[in-house]
Amino acid sequence: MQGSLVMAAKRGGRGAHVCVKRECIKGLTAGSLSRALRVPVADLDTDALLCDANRLAQRRLLDTIGLARRQGALTPGVERIVKRNDSFVVVASDLSERGRRTLSGVPSFIEGHELGRAAGMGWLGAVSIAEPLAKQAAYWLTLWYESRSAQDASRCGVAPTPEHSKCSDGE
């Protein structure tokens, strides 16, 4: 894609490391990006970059969940997760209230059927990922949250999670 900006973890051609926090991407200007990439950047759509970052992070986290299952590092189910506290936990946005109370303090990610599809299983309310993939999963989930708000979720064509539905003003 000659002459266009693409958000990707690795890609051929000229690239730049960009802080993926919302404030950093929103603060990008065409001039600063032109200087960093040493090519003219005429149109800069920071909203599109945030959507790209969000999609990339979601895809990578789902890939990590699938990889964790194939490596035997994935524990599905709320009851089994409670017994383990040495891993990274991912919770579905449509988990029951009882499950939410059990895993209080853990933010939600996507719907259970998508979480289950990533793991090659049916609907999943929660999964835990053991090391060494736990750090990778934590990185991608953090990136996913950093690039997301209720307004961006609707613009990107994805449903906001319950946490973001409560704070539609971007808090």
PDB file of N, CA and C in Angstrom, residues 40-131:
ATOM      1  N   PRO A  40       6.233  12.512   2.568  1.00  0.00           N
ATOM      2  CA  PRO A  40       5.108  13.422   2.817  1.00  0.00           C
ATOM      3  C   PRO A  40       3.849  12.667   3.251  1.00  0.00           C
ATOM      4  N   VAL A  41       3.212  13.177   4.281  1.00  0.00           N
ATOM      5  CA  VAL A  41       1.946  12.623   4.754  1.00  0.00           C
ATOM      6  C   VAL A  41       0.915  13.728   4.624  1.00  0.00           C
ATOM      7  N   ALA A  42       0.025  13.589   3.663  1.00  0.00           N
ATOM      8  CA  ALA A  42      -0.961  14.635   3.408  1.00  0.00           C
ATOM      9  C   ALA A  42      -2.157  14.504   4.344  1.00  0.00           C
ATOM     10  N   ASP A  43      -2.792  13.362   4.323  1.00  0.00           N
ATOM     11  CA  ASP A  43      -3.980  13.132   5.139  1.00  0.00           C
ATOM     12  C   ASP A  43      -3.641  12.226   6.304  1.00  0.00           C
ATOM     13  N   LEU A  44      -3.979  12.660   7.487  1.00  0.00           N
ATOM     14  CA  LEU A  44      -3.739  11.849   8.676  1.00  0.00           C
ATOM     15  C   LEU A  44      -5.064  11.679   9.405  1.00  0.00           C
ATOM     16  N   ASP A  45      -5.565  10.478   9.433  1.00  0.00           N
ATOM     17  CA  ASP A  45      -6.820  10.169  10.114  1.00  0.00           C
ATOM     18  C   ASP A  45      -6.496   9.386  11.381  1.00  0.00           C
ATOM     19  N   THR A  46      -6.402  10.100  12.508  1.00  0.00           N
ATOM     20  CA  THR A  46      -6.035   9.438  13.762  1.00  0.00           C
ATOM     21  C   THR A  46      -7.125   8.477  14.225  1.00  0.00           C
ATOM     22  N   ASP A  47      -8.379   8.774  13.892  1.00  0.00           N
ATOM     23  CA  ASP A  47      -9.455   7.840  14.259  1.00  0.00           C
ATOM     24  C   ASP A  47      -9.276   6.503  13.554  1.00  0.00           C
ATOM     25  N   ALA A  48      -8.894   6.549  12.283  1.00  0.00           N
ATOM     26  CA  ALA A  48      -8.655   5.309  11.535  1.00  0.00           C
ATOM     27  C   ALA A  48      -7.453   4.558  12.112  1.00  0.00           C
ATOM     28  N   LEU A  49      -6.415   5.291  12.533  1.00  0.00           N
ATOM     29  CA  LEU A  49      -5.253   4.639  13.152  1.00  0.00           C
ATOM     30  C   LEU A  49      -5.650   3.955  14.461  1.00  0.00           C
ATOM     31  N   LEU A  50      -6.499   4.605  15.255  1.00  0.00           N
ATOM     32  CA  LEU A  50      -6.965   3.990  16.499  1.00  0.00           C
ATOM     33  C   LEU A  50      -7.779   2.730  16.218  1.00  0.00           C
ATOM     34  N   CYS A  51      -8.624   2.776  15.195  1.00  0.00           N
ATOM     35  CA  CYS A  51      -9.398   1.584  14.813  1.00  0.00           C
ATOM     36  C   CYS A  51      -8.463   0.463  14.365  1.00  0.00           C
ATOM     37  N   ASP A  52      -7.440   0.820  13.581  1.00  0.00           N
ATOM     38  CA  ASP A  52      -6.472  -0.181  13.128  1.00  0.00           C
ATOM     39  C   ASP A  52      -5.728  -0.798  14.310  1.00  0.00           C
ATOM     40  N   ALA A  53      -5.318   0.047  15.266  1.00  0.00           N
ATOM     41  CA  ALA A  53      -4.612  -0.452  16.449  1.00  0.00           C
ATOM     42  C   ALA A  53      -5.513  -1.384  17.247  1.00  0.00           C
ATOM     43  N   ASN A  54      -6.778  -1.024  17.365  1.00  0.00           N
ATOM     44  CA  ASN A  54      -7.724  -1.849  18.103  1.00  0.00           C
ATOM     45  C   ASN A  54      -7.930  -3.199  17.434  1.00  0.00           C
ATOM     46  N   ARG A  55      -8.105  -3.195  16.124  1.00  0.00           N
ATOM     47  CA  ARG A  55      -8.300  -4.454  15.386  1.00  0.00           C
ATOM     48  C   ARG A  55      -7.057  -5.337  15.451  1.00  0.00           C
ATOM     49  N   LEU A  56      -5.880  -4.719  15.304  1.00  0.00           N
ATOM     50  CA  LEU A  56      -4.626  -5.468  15.376  1.00  0.00           C
ATOM     51  C   LEU A  56      -4.477  -6.123  16.745  1.00  0.00           C
ATOM     52  N   ALA A  57      -4.722  -5.356  17.806  1.00  0.00           N
ATOM     53  CA  ALA A  57      -4.585  -5.892  19.159  1.00  0.00           C
ATOM     54  C   ALA A  57      -5.580  -7.019  19.417  1.00  0.00           C
ATOM     55  N   GLN A  58      -6.826  -6.851  18.956  1.00  0.00           N
ATOM     56  CA  GLN A  58      -7.825  -7.898  19.155  1.00  0.00           C
ATOM     57  C   GLN A  58      -7.436  -9.169  18.412  1.00  0.00           C
ATOM     58  N   ARG A  59      -6.996  -9.023  17.170  1.00  0.00           N
ATOM     59  CA  ARG A  59      -6.600 -10.198  16.383  1.00  0.00           C
ATOM     60  C   ARG A  59      -5.412 -10.905  17.037  1.00  0.00           C
ATOM     61  N   ARG A  60      -4.420 -10.137  17.497  1.00  0.00           N
ATOM     62  CA  ARG A  60      -3.241 -10.744  18.122  1.00  0.00           C
ATOM     63  C   ARG A  60      -3.584 -11.427  19.441  1.00  0.00           C
ATOM     64  N   LEU A  61      -4.484 -10.833  20.229  1.00  0.00           N
ATOM     65  CA  LEU A  61      -4.869 -11.474  21.486  1.00  0.00           C
ATOM     66  C   LEU A  61      -5.631 -12.768  21.216  1.00  0.00           C
ATOM     67  N   LEU A  62      -6.522 -12.757  20.239  1.00  0.00           N
ATOM     68  CA  LEU A  62      -7.250 -13.982  19.893  1.00  0.00           C
ATOM     69  C   LEU A  62      -6.292 -15.049  19.361  1.00  0.00           C
ATOM     70  N   ASP A  63      -5.295 -14.640  18.580  1.00  0.00           N
ATOM     71  CA  ASP A  63      -4.277 -15.586  18.112  1.00  0.00           C
ATOM     72  C   ASP A  63      -3.489 -16.165  19.286  1.00  0.00           C
ATOM     73  N   THR A  64      -3.174 -15.325  20.272  1.00  0.00           N
ATOM     74  CA  THR A  64      -2.436 -15.775  21.450  1.00  0.00           C
ATOM     75  C   THR A  64      -3.263 -16.776  22.255  1.00  0.00           C
ATOM     76  N   ILE A  65      -4.568 -16.552  22.345  1.00  0.00           N
ATOM     77  CA  ILE A  65      -5.447 -17.491  23.052  1.00  0.00           C
ATOM     78  C   ILE A  65      -5.440 -18.848  22.349  1.00  0.00           C
ATOM     79  N   GLY A  66      -5.523 -18.843  21.024  1.00  0.00           N
ATOM     80  CA  GLY A  66      -5.465 -20.097  20.269  1.00  0.00           C
ATOM     81  C   GLY A  66      -4.137 -20.801  20.441  1.00  0.00           C
ATOM     82  N   LEU A  67      -3.053 -20.040  20.422  1.00  0.00           N
ATOM     83  CA  LEU A  67      -1.724 -20.614  20.614  1.00  0.00           C
ATOM     84  C   LEU A  67      -1.586 -21.203  22.018  1.00  0.00           C
ATOM     85  N   ALA A  68      -2.132 -20.507  23.012  1.00  0.00           N
ATOM     86  CA  ALA A  68      -2.069 -21.009  24.390  1.00  0.00           C
ATOM     87  C   ALA A  68      -2.799 -22.347  24.509  1.00  0.00           C
ATOM     88  N   ARG A  69      -3.912 -22.484  23.823  1.00  0.00           N
ATOM     89  CA  ARG A  69      -4.634 -23.766  23.871  1.00  0.00           C
ATOM     90  C   ARG A  69      -3.803 -24.875  23.238  1.00  0.00           C
ATOM     91  N   ARG A  70      -3.201 -24.582  22.092  1.00  0.00           N
ATOM     92  CA  ARG A  70      -2.393 -25.606  21.416  1.00  0.00           C
ATOM     93  C   ARG A  70      -1.169 -25.989  22.239  1.00  0.00           C
ATOM     94  N   GLN A  71      -0.647 -25.060  23.039  1.00  0.00           N
ATOM     95  CA  GLN A  71       0.520 -25.352  23.871  1.00  0.00           C
ATOM     96  C   GLN A  71       0.146 -25.925  25.236  1.00  0.00           C
ATOM     97  N   GLY A  72      -1.131 -26.004  25.526  1.00  0.00           N
ATOM     98  CA  GLY A  72      -1.556 -26.513  26.827  1.00  0.00           C
ATOM     99  C   GLY A  72      -1.435 -25.486  27.936  1.00  0.00           C
ATOM    100  N   ALA A  73      -1.367 -24.210  27.584  1.00  0.00           N
ATOM    101  CA  ALA A  73      -1.211 -23.142  28.566  1.00  0.00           C
ATOM    102  C   ALA A  73      -2.521 -22.410  28.829  1.00  0.00           C
ATOM    103  N   LEU A  74      -3.644 -22.941  28.339  1.00  0.00           N
ATOM    104  CA  LEU A  74      -4.944 -22.290  28.482  1.00  0.00           C
ATOM    105  C   LEU A  74      -5.815 -23.085  29.445  1.00  0.00           C
ATOM    106  N   THR A  75      -6.412 -22.391  30.412  1.00  0.00           N
ATOM    107  CA  THR A  75      -7.351 -23.013  31.338  1.00  0.00           C
ATOM    108  C   THR A  75      -8.708 -22.348  31.141  1.00  0.00           C
ATOM    109  N   PRO A  76      -9.705 -23.085  30.606  1.00  0.00           N
ATOM    110  CA  PRO A  76     -11.028 -22.490  30.403  1.00  0.00           C
ATOM    111  C   PRO A  76     -11.927 -22.676  31.620  1.00  0.00           C
ATOM    112  N   GLY A  77     -12.853 -21.732  31.828  1.00  0.00           N
ATOM    113  CA  GLY A  77     -13.859 -21.881  32.872  1.00  0.00           C
ATOM    114  C   GLY A  77     -13.542 -21.129  34.144  1.00  0.00           C
ATOM    115  N   VAL A  78     -14.554 -20.464  34.684  1.00  0.00           N
ATOM    116  CA  VAL A  78     -14.392 -19.633  35.877  1.00  0.00           C
ATOM    117  C   VAL A  78     -13.949 -20.458  37.077  1.00  0.00           C
ATOM    118  N   GLU A  79     -14.579 -21.611  37.302  1.00  0.00           N
ATOM    119  CA  GLU A  79     -14.265 -22.423  38.486  1.00  0.00           C
ATOM    120  C   GLU A  79     -12.814 -22.890  38.476  1.00  0.00           C
ATOM    121  N   ARG A  80     -12.310 -23.271  37.314  1.00  0.00           N
ATOM    122  CA  ARG A  80     -10.924 -23.741  37.224  1.00  0.00           C
ATOM    123  C   ARG A  80      -9.933 -22.589  37.363  1.00  0.00           C
ATOM    124  N   ILE A  81     -10.339 -21.400  36.939  1.00  0.00           N
ATOM    125  CA  ILE A  81      -9.447 -20.240  37.022  1.00  0.00           C
ATOM    126  C   ILE A  81      -9.252 -19.806  38.465  1.00  0.00           C
ATOM    127  N   VAL A  82     -10.315 -19.878  39.273  1.00  0.00           N
ATOM    128  CA  VAL A  82     -10.241 -19.446  40.666  1.00  0.00           C
ATOM    129  C   VAL A  82      -9.172 -20.223  41.417  1.00  0.00           C
ATOM    130  N   LYS A  83      -8.971 -21.476  41.057  1.00  0.00           N
ATOM    131  CA  LYS A  83      -7.977 -22.312  41.728  1.00  0.00           C
ATOM    132  C   LYS A  83      -6.552 -21.942  41.342  1.00  0.00           C
ATOM    133  N   ARG A  84      -6.392 -21.218  40.234  1.00  0.00           N
ATOM    134  CA  ARG A  84      -5.060 -20.808  39.769  1.00  0.00           C
ATOM    135  C   ARG A  84      -4.915 -19.308  39.974  1.00  0.00           C
ATOM    136  N   ASN A  85      -3.788 -18.877  40.419  1.00  0.00           N
ATOM    137  CA  ASN A  85      -3.561 -17.439  40.513  1.00  0.00           C
ATOM    138  C   ASN A  85      -2.194 -17.064  39.957  1.00  0.00           C
ATOM    139  N   ASP A  86      -1.656 -17.912  39.110  1.00  0.00           N
ATOM    140  CA  ASP A  86      -0.343 -17.660  38.531  1.00  0.00           C
ATOM    141  C   ASP A  86      -0.425 -17.334  37.044  1.00  0.00           C
ATOM    142  N   SER A  87      -1.595 -16.899  36.579  1.00  0.00           N
ATOM    143  CA  SER A  87      -1.765 -16.710  35.148  1.00  0.00           C
ATOM    144  C   SER A  87      -2.541 -15.431  34.854  1.00  0.00           C
ATOM    145  N   PHE A  88      -2.636 -15.114  33.570  1.00  0.00           N
ATOM    146  CA  PHE A  88      -3.346 -13.931  33.096  1.00  0.00           C
ATOM    147  C   PHE A  88      -4.766 -14.338  32.709  1.00  0.00           C
ATOM    148  N   VAL A  89      -5.758 -13.604  33.170  1.00  0.00           N
ATOM    149  CA  VAL A  89      -7.162 -13.968  32.961  1.00  0.00           C
ATOM    150  C   VAL A  89      -7.814 -13.038  31.948  1.00  0.00           C
ATOM    151  N   VAL A  90      -8.564 -13.634  31.006  1.00  0.00           N
ATOM    152  CA  VAL A  90      -9.357 -12.896  30.023  1.00  0.00           C
ATOM    153  C   VAL A  90     -10.809 -13.290  30.245  1.00  0.00           C
ATOM    154  N   VAL A  91     -11.694 -12.287  30.399  1.00  0.00           N
ATOM    155  CA  VAL A  91     -13.098 -12.525  30.717  1.00  0.00           C
ATOM    156  C   VAL A  91     -13.980 -12.053  29.568  1.00  0.00           C
ATOM    157  N   ALA A  92     -15.001 -12.837  29.244  1.00  0.00           N
ATOM    158  CA  ALA A  92     -15.957 -12.470  28.193  1.00  0.00           C
ATOM    159  C   ALA A  92     -16.871 -11.351  28.686  1.00  0.00           C
ATOM    160  N   SER A  93     -17.283 -10.494  27.762  1.00  0.00           N
ATOM    161  CA  SER A  93     -18.151  -9.373  28.132  1.00  0.00           C
ATOM    162  C   SER A  93     -19.551  -9.832  28.524  1.00  0.00           C
ATOM    163  N   ASP A  94     -19.965 -11.018  28.093  1.00  0.00           N
ATOM    164  CA  ASP A  94     -21.296 -11.517  28.424  1.00  0.00           C
ATOM    165  C   ASP A  94     -21.264 -12.608  29.501  1.00  0.00           C
ATOM    166  N   LEU A  95     -20.264 -12.555  30.375  1.00  0.00           N
ATOM    167  CA  LEU A  95     -20.174 -13.496  31.494  1.00  0.00           C
ATOM    168  C   LEU A  95     -21.301 -13.204  32.483  1.00  0.00           C
ATOM    169  N   SER A  96     -21.816 -14.226  33.134  1.00  0.00           N
ATOM    170  CA  SER A  96     -22.920 -14.057  34.087  1.00  0.00           C
ATOM    171  C   SER A  96     -22.481 -13.204  35.278  1.00  0.00           C
ATOM    172  N   GLU A  97     -23.468 -12.668  35.982  1.00  0.00           N
ATOM    173  CA  GLU A  97     -23.182 -11.851  37.168  1.00  0.00           C
ATOM    174  C   GLU A  97     -22.432 -12.659  38.223  1.00  0.00           C
ATOM    175  N   ARG A  98     -22.808 -13.916  38.399  1.00  0.00           N
ATOM    176  CA  ARG A  98     -22.127 -14.780  39.370  1.00  0.00           C
ATOM    177  C   ARG A  98     -20.653 -14.932  39.004  1.00  0.00           C
ATOM    178  N   GLY A  99     -20.390 -15.160  37.725  1.00  0.00           N
ATOM    179  CA  GLY A  99     -19.013 -15.276  37.271  1.00  0.00           C
ATOM    180  C   GLY A  99     -18.245 -13.980  37.440  1.00  0.00           C
ATOM    181  N   ARG A 100     -18.914 -12.848  37.201  1.00  0.00           N
ATOM    182  CA  ARG A 100     -18.264 -11.543  37.383  1.00  0.00           C
ATOM    183  C   ARG A 100     -17.887 -11.316  38.845  1.00  0.00           C
ATOM    184  N   ARG A 101     -18.788 -11.720  39.751  1.00  0.00           N
ATOM    185  CA  ARG A 101     -18.475 -11.572  41.179  1.00  0.00           C
ATOM    186  C   ARG A 101     -17.280 -12.436  41.553  1.00  0.00           C
ATOM    187  N   THR A 102     -17.226 -13.642  41.003  1.00  0.00           N
ATOM    188  CA  THR A 102     -16.120 -14.552  41.298  1.00  0.00           C
ATOM    189  C   THR A 102     -14.802 -13.983  40.801  1.00  0.00           C
ATOM    190  N   LEU A 103     -14.826 -13.375  39.621  1.00  0.00           N
ATOM    191  CA  LEU A 103     -13.615 -12.798  39.030  1.00  0.00           C
ATOM    192  C   LEU A 103     -13.666 -11.274  39.092  1.00  0.00           C
ATOM    193  N   SER A 104     -14.056 -10.732  40.231  1.00  0.00           N
ATOM    194  CA  SER A 104     -14.194  -9.281  40.357  1.00  0.00           C
ATOM    195  C   SER A 104     -12.849  -8.596  40.130  1.00  0.00           C
ATOM    196  N   GLY A 105     -12.922  -7.455  39.500  1.00  0.00           N
ATOM    197  CA  GLY A 105     -11.719  -6.682  39.221  1.00  0.00           C
ATOM    198  C   GLY A 105     -11.057  -7.006  37.898  1.00  0.00           C
ATOM    199  N   VAL A 106     -11.542  -8.023  37.196  1.00  0.00           N
ATOM    200  CA  VAL A 106     -10.973  -8.381  35.897  1.00  0.00           C
ATOM    201  C   VAL A 106     -11.844  -7.759  34.810  1.00  0.00           C
ATOM    202  N   PRO A 107     -11.298  -6.860  33.993  1.00  0.00           N
ATOM    203  CA  PRO A 107     -12.107  -6.235  32.943  1.00  0.00           C
ATOM    204  C   PRO A 107     -12.479  -7.234  31.853  1.00  0.00           C
ATOM    205  N   SER A 108     -13.576  -6.953  31.158  1.00  0.00           N
ATOM    206  CA  SER A 108     -14.036  -7.873  30.116  1.00  0.00           C
ATOM    207  C   SER A 108     -13.423  -7.523  28.767  1.00  0.00           C
ATOM    208  N   PHE A 109     -13.436  -8.504  27.876  1.00  0.00           N
ATOM    209  CA  PHE A 109     -12.814  -8.353  26.560  1.00  0.00           C
ATOM    210  C   PHE A 109     -13.876  -8.419  25.475  1.00  0.00           C
ATOM    211  N   ILE A 110     -14.199  -9.576  24.964  1.00  0.00           N
ATOM    212  CA  ILE A 110     -15.179  -9.728  23.891  1.00  0.00           C
ATOM    213  C   ILE A 110     -16.236 -10.735  24.315  1.00  0.00           C
ATOM    214  N   GLU A 111     -17.193 -10.998  23.449  1.00  0.00           N
ATOM    215  CA  GLU A 111     -18.259 -11.943  23.783  1.00  0.00           C
ATOM    216  C   GLU A 111     -17.717 -13.368  23.883  1.00  0.00           C
ATOM    217  N   GLY A 112     -18.430 -14.180  24.661  1.00  0.00           N
ATOM    218  CA  GLY A 112     -17.992 -15.540  24.943  1.00  0.00           C
ATOM    219  C   GLY A 112     -17.872 -16.436  23.728  1.00  0.00           C
ATOM    220  N   HIS A 113     -18.743 -16.249  22.729  1.00  0.00           N
ATOM    221  CA  HIS A 113     -18.642 -17.114  21.543  1.00  0.00           C
ATOM    222  C   HIS A 113     -17.385 -16.795  20.738  1.00  0.00           C
ATOM    223  N   GLU A 114     -16.957 -15.509  20.730  1.00  0.00           N
ATOM    224  CA  GLU A 114     -15.713 -15.153  20.038  1.00  0.00           C
ATOM    225  C   GLU A 114     -14.500 -15.672  20.801  1.00  0.00           C
ATOM    226  N   LEU A 115     -14.564 -15.581  22.123  1.00  0.00           N
ATOM    227  CA  LEU A 115     -13.487 -16.104  22.966  1.00  0.00           C
ATOM    228  C   LEU A 115     -13.364 -17.615  22.779  1.00  0.00           C
ATOM    229  N   GLY A 116     -14.497 -18.303  22.740  1.00  0.00           N
ATOM    230  CA  GLY A 116     -14.497 -19.747  22.519  1.00  0.00           C
ATOM    231  C   GLY A 116     -13.992 -20.129  21.143  1.00  0.00           C
ATOM    232  N   ARG A 117     -14.378 -19.354  20.130  1.00  0.00           N
ATOM    233  CA  ARG A 117     -13.919 -19.633  18.766  1.00  0.00           C
ATOM    234  C   ARG A 117     -12.397 -19.503  18.686  1.00  0.00           C
ATOM    235  N   ALA A 118     -11.839 -18.498  19.368  1.00  0.00           N
ATOM    236  CA  ALA A 118     -10.384 -18.317  19.354  1.00  0.00           C
ATOM    237  C   ALA A 118      -9.674 -19.508  19.986  1.00  0.00           C
ATOM    238  N   ALA A 119     -10.311 -20.099  20.997  1.00  0.00           N
ATOM    239  CA  ALA A 119      -9.714 -21.243  21.690  1.00  0.00           C
ATOM    240  C   ALA A 119     -10.068 -22.566  21.028  1.00  0.00           C
ATOM    241  N   GLY A 120     -10.869 -22.525  19.970  1.00  0.00           N
ATOM    242  CA  GLY A 120     -11.275 -23.754  19.303  1.00  0.00           C
ATOM    243  C   GLY A 120     -12.283 -24.547  20.108  1.00  0.00           C
ATOM    244  N   MET A 121     -13.098 -23.851  20.886  1.00  0.00           N
ATOM    245  CA  MET A 121     -14.090 -24.490  21.744  1.00  0.00           C
ATOM    246  C   MET A 121     -15.434 -23.795  21.537  1.00  0.00           C
ATOM    247  N   GLY A 122     -16.411 -24.166  22.339  1.00  0.00           N
ATOM    248  CA  GLY A 122     -17.700 -23.488  22.333  1.00  0.00           C
ATOM    249  C   GLY A 122     -17.613 -22.198  23.131  1.00  0.00           C
ATOM    250  N   TRP A 123     -18.752 -21.700  23.578  1.00  0.00           N
ATOM    251  CA  TRP A 123     -18.804 -20.461  24.344  1.00  0.00           C
ATOM    252  C   TRP A 123     -17.928 -20.574  25.590  1.00  0.00           C
ATOM    253  N   LEU A 124     -17.138 -19.537  25.861  1.00  0.00           N
ATOM    254  CA  LEU A 124     -16.298 -19.496  27.062  1.00  0.00           C
ATOM    255  C   LEU A 124     -16.536 -18.181  27.796  1.00  0.00           C
ATOM    256  N   GLY A 125     -16.737 -18.255  29.095  1.00  0.00           N
ATOM    257  CA  GLY A 125     -16.921 -17.049  29.895  1.00  0.00           C
ATOM    258  C   GLY A 125     -15.607 -16.448  30.341  1.00  0.00           C
ATOM    259  N   ALA A 126     -14.608 -17.276  30.544  1.00  0.00           N
ATOM    260  CA  ALA A 126     -13.305 -16.793  30.989  1.00  0.00           C
ATOM    261  C   ALA A 126     -12.244 -17.841  30.692  1.00  0.00           C
ATOM    262  N   VAL A 127     -11.036 -17.374  30.462  1.00  0.00           N
ATOM    263  CA  VAL A 127      -9.886 -18.258  30.276  1.00  0.00           C
ATOM    264  C   VAL A 127      -8.702 -17.664  31.022  1.00  0.00           C
ATOM    265  N   SER A 128      -7.799 -18.523  31.433  1.00  0.00           N
ATOM    266  CA  SER A 128      -6.537 -18.033  31.983  1.00  0.00           C
ATOM    267  C   SER A 128      -5.413 -18.559  31.103  1.00  0.00           C
ATOM    268  N   ILE A 129      -4.398 -17.737  30.955  1.00  0.00           N
ATOM    269  CA  ILE A 129      -3.258 -18.071  30.104  1.00  0.00           C
ATOM    270  C   ILE A 129      -2.016 -18.085  30.981  1.00  0.00           C
ATOM    271  N   ALA A 130      -1.318 -19.213  30.977  1.00  0.00           N
ATOM    272  CA  ALA A 130      -0.111 -19.367  31.791  1.00  0.00           C
ATOM    273  C   ALA A 130       1.107 -18.832  31.038  1.00  0.00           C
ATOM    274  N   GLU A 131       2.191 -18.643  31.775  1.00  0.00           N
ATOM    275  CA  GLU A 131       3.452 -18.233  31.156  1.00  0.00           C
ATOM    276  C   GLU A 131       3.903 -19.313  30.194  1.00  0.00           C
TER     277      GLU A 131
END
